[in-house]
CSV table of C-alpha atoms in Angstrom, one decimal:
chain,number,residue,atom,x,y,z
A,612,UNK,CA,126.7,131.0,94.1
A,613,UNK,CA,129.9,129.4,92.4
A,614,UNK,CA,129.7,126.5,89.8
A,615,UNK,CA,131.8,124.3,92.5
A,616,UNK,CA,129.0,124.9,95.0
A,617,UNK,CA,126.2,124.4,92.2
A,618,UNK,CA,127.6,121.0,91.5
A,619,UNK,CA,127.6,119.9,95.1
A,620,UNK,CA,124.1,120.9,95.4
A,621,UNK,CA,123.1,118.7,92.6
A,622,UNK,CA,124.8,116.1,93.5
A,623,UNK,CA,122.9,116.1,97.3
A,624,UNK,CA,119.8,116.7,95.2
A,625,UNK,CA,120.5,114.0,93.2
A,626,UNK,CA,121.5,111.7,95.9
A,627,UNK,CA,118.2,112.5,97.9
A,628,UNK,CA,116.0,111.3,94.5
A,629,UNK,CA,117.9,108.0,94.6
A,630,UNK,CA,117.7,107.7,98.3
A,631,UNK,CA,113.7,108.6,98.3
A,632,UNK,CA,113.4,106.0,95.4
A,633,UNK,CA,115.0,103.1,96.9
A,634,UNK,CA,112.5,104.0,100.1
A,635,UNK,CA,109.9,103.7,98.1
A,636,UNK,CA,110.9,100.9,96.4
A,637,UNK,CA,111.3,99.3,99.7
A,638,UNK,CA,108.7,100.8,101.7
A,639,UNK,CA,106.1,101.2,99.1
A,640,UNK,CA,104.9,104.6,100.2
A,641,UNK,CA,104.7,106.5,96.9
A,642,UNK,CA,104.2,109.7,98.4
A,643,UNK,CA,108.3,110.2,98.5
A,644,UNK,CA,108.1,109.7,94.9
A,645,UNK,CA,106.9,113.8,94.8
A,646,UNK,CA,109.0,114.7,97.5
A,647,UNK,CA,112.2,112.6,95.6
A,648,UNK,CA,112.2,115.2,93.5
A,649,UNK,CA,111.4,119.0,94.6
A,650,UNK,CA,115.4,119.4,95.8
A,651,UNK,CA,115.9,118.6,92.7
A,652,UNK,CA,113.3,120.9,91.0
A,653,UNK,CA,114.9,124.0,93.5
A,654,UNK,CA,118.3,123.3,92.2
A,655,UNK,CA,117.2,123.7,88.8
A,656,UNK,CA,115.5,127.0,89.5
A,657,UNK,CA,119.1,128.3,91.2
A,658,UNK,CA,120.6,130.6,88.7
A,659,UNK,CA,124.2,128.9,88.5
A,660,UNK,CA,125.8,127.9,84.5
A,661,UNK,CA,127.8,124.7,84.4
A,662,UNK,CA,127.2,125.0,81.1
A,663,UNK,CA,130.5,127.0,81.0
A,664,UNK,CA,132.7,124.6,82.4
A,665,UNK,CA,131.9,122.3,79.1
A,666,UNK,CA,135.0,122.9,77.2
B,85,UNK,CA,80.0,80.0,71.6
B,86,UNK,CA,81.6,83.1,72.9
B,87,UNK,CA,82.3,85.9,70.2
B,88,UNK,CA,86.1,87.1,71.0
B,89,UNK,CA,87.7,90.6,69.1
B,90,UNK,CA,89.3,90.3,66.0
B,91,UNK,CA,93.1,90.2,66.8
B,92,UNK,CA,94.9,92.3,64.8
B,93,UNK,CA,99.0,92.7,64.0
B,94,UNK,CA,99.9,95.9,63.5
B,95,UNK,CA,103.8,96.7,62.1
B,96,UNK,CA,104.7,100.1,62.0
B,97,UNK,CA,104.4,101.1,58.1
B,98,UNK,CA,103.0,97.9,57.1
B,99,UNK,CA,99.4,97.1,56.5
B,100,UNK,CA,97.7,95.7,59.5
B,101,UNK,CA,97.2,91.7,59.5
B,102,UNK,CA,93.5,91.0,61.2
B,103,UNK,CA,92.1,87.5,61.7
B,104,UNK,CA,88.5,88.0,62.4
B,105,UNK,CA,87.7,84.0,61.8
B,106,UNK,CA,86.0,83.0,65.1
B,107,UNK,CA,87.5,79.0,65.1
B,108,UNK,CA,90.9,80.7,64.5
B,109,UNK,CA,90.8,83.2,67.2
B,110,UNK,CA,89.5,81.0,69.7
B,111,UNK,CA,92.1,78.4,68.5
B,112,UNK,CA,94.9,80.8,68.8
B,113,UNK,CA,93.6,81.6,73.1
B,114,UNK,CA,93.3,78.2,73.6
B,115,UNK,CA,97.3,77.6,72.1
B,116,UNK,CA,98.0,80.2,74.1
B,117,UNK,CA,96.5,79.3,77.4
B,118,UNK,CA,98.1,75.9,76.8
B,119,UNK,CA,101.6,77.1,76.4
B,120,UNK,CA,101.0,79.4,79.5
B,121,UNK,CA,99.9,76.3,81.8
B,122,UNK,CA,102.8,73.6,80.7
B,123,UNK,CA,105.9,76.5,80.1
B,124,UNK,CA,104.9,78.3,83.9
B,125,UNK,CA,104.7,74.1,84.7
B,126,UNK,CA,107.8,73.4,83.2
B,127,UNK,CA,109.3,76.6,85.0
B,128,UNK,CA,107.8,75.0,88.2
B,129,UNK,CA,109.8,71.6,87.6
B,130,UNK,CA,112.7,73.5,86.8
B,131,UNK,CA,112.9,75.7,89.9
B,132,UNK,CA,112.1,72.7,91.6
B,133,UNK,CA,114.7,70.7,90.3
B,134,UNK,CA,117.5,73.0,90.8
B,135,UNK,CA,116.5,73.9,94.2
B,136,UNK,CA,117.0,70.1,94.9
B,137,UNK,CA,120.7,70.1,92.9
B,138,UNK,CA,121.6,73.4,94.9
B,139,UNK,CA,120.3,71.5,99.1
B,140,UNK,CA,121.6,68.0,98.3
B,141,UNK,CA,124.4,68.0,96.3
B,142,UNK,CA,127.5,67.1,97.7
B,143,UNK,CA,129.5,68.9,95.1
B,144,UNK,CA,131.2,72.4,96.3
B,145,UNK,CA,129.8,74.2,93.5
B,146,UNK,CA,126.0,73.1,94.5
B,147,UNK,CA,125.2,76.3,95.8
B,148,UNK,CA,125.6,77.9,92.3
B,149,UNK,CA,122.7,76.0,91.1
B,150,UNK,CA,120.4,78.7,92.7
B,151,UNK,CA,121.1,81.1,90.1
B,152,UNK,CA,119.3,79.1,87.5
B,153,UNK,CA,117.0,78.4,90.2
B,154,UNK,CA,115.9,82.1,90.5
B,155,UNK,CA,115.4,82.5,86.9
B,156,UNK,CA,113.2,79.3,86.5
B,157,UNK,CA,111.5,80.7,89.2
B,158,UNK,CA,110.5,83.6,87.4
B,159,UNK,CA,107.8,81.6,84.9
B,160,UNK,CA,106.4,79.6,87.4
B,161,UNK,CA,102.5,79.8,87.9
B,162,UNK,CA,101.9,83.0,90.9
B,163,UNK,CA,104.9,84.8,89.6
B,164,UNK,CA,104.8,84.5,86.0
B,165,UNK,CA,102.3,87.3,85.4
B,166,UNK,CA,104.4,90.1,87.2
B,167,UNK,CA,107.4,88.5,85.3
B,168,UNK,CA,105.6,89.3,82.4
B,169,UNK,CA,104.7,93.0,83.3
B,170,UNK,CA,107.7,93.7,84.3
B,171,UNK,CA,109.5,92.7,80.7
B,172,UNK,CA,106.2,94.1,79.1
B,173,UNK,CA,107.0,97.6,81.1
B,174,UNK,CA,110.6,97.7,79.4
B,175,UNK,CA,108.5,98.7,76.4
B,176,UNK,CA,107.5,101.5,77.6
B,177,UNK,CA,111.0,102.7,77.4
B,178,UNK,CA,112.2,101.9,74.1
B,179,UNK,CA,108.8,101.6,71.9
B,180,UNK,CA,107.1,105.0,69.3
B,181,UNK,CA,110.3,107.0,70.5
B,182,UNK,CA,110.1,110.4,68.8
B,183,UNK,CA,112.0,110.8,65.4
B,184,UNK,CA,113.0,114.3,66.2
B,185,UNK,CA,113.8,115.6,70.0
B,186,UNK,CA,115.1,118.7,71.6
B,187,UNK,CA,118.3,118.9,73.9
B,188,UNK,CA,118.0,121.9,75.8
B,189,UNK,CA,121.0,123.8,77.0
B,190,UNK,CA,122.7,127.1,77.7
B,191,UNK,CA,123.5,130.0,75.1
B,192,UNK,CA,127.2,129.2,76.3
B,193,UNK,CA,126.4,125.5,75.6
B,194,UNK,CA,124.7,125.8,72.1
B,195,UNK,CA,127.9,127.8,70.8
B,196,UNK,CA,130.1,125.1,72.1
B,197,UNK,CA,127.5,122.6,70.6
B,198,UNK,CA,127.9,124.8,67.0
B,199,UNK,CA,131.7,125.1,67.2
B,200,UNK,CA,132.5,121.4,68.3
B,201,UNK,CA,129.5,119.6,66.7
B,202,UNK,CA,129.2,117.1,69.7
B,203,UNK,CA,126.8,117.0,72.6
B,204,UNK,CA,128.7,116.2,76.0
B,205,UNK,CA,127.2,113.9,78.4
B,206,UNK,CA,126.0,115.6,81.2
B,207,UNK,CA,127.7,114.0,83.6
B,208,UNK,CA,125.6,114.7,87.1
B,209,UNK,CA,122.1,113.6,85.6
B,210,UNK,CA,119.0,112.9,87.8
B,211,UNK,CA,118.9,109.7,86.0
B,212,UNK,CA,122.1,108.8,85.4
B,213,UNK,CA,125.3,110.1,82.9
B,214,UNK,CA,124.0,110.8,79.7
B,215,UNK,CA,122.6,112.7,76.8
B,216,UNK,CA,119.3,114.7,78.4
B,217,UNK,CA,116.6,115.5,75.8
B,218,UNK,CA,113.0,116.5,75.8
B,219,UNK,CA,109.5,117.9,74.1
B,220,UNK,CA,108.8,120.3,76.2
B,221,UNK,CA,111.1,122.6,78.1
B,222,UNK,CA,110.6,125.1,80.9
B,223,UNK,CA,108.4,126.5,82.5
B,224,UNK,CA,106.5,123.7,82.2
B,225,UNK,CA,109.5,121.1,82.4
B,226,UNK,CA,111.3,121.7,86.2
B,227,UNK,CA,113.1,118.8,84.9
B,228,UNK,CA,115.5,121.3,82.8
B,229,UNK,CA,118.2,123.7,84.4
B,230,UNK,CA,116.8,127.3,84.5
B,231,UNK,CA,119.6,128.2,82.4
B,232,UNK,CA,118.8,125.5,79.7
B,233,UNK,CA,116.2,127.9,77.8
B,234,UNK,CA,117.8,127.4,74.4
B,235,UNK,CA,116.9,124.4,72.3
B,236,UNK,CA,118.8,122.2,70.0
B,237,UNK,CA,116.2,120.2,67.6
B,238,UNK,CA,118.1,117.0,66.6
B,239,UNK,CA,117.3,113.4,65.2
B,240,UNK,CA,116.6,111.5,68.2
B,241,UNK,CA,119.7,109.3,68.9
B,242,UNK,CA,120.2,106.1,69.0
B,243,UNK,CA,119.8,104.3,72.6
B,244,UNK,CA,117.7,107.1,73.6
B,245,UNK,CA,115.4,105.7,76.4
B,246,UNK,CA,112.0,107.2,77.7
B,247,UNK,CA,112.0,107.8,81.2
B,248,UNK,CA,108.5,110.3,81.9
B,249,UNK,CA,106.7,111.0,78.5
B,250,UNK,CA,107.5,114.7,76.7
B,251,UNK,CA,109.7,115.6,79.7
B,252,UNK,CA,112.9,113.5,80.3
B,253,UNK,CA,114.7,111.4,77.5
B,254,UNK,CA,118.3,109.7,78.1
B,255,UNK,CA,120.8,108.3,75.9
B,256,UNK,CA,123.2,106.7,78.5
B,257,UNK,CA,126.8,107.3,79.0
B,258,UNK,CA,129.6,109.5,78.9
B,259,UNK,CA,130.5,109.5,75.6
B,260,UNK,CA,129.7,112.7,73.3
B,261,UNK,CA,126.9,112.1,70.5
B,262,UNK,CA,128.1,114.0,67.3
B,263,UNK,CA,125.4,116.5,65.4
B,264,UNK,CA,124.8,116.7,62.5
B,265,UNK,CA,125.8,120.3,61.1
């Protein structure tokens, strides 16, 4: 996987948090709080380094 | 006459105050109940009073008088108690931070780290831009990249907030935070 695609996958991952959050928030079914963040979790685990794009 | 606990003041590094007098700490709950009944009273009036500028004013900037209106109506009687969670909550976030914390990153990331002596923001963050830190890293914090495996021990910064206990620490925004060589 490339860093470019990495990045867009966090971004969706981090997107979905916020999204489940503001359900929650709204709907007041904590539940989505654990599933707000297991995209995020499986992105962590992908083996991709945007460590080397710090310059 | 009922026996209430000692109340006791506690400053970080100080010697504690305690006021185990009875009369005193029953004086000091009744002040206190007072000032709760006529400020969430006053707050009542207030809300009241600028709902009533905000409906039947005739001036066109009438309807700005609800934004005082909202916050008066945050001390009133019902909602008063969740007001006071809620600022009582923002504790939680700032209060018995951790001297020392860990940023975890990348080998590729600590020898940038070494060479420039600045930690970037990581600018993609589950909680926002920031500086990330932690206590405890993976496997038992998903929170941190797979890659992240090598830790930088630093002083905790400045504006660091706590957002889950051991796990995720911020310091918001995009601007570096220099390290100490």
């Amino acid at each position: 996987m490339s860093i470019k695609q990495g990045k867009i996958l966090k971004i969706l991952a981090v997107l979905w948090a916020w999204f489940c959050w503001i359900w929650v928030a709204c709907s007041r079914d904590y539940l989505w709080l654990i599933v707000s963040i297991i995209p995020y979790f499986i992105v962590n685990s992908i083996s991709f380094d945007d460590e080397l794009t710090k310059k | 006459m009922e026996k209430y606990q000692p109340l006791q003041c506690r400053v970080q590094g100080k010697p504690s105050l305690v006021i185990e007098d009875q009369n005193t700490v029953q004086e000091f709950w009744r002040k206190l109940k007072d000032l709760y009944h006529s400020s969430t009273a006053a707050g009542d009036y207030a809300a009241q009073y600028w709902a009533n500028v905000a409906v039947n004013s005739d001036h066109p900037a009438a309807p700005l008088a609800h934004i005082p209106g909202v916050f008066a109506a945050l001390w009133t009687p019902d909602v008063a108690p969740k007001t006071a969670i809620t600022l009582g909550t923002a504790g939680y976030g700032f209060i018995g931070l951790p001297k020392n914390i860990v940023h975890f990153t990348s080998v590729a990331g600590a020898n940038g780290i070494r060479t420039s002596g600045v930690i970037r923001s990581t600018k993609i963050g589950l909680f926002g831009p920031g500086v990330y830190t932690a206590n405890v890293g993976r496997p038992l914090n998903l929170f941190i990249p797979k890659t992240s495996l090598t830790p930088i021990y630093l002083p905790t910064p400045a504006g660091t907030v706590r957002i889950i206990p051991k796990l995720v620490y911020v310091r918001w925004g995009v601007h570096v935070h220099k390290v100490v060589k």
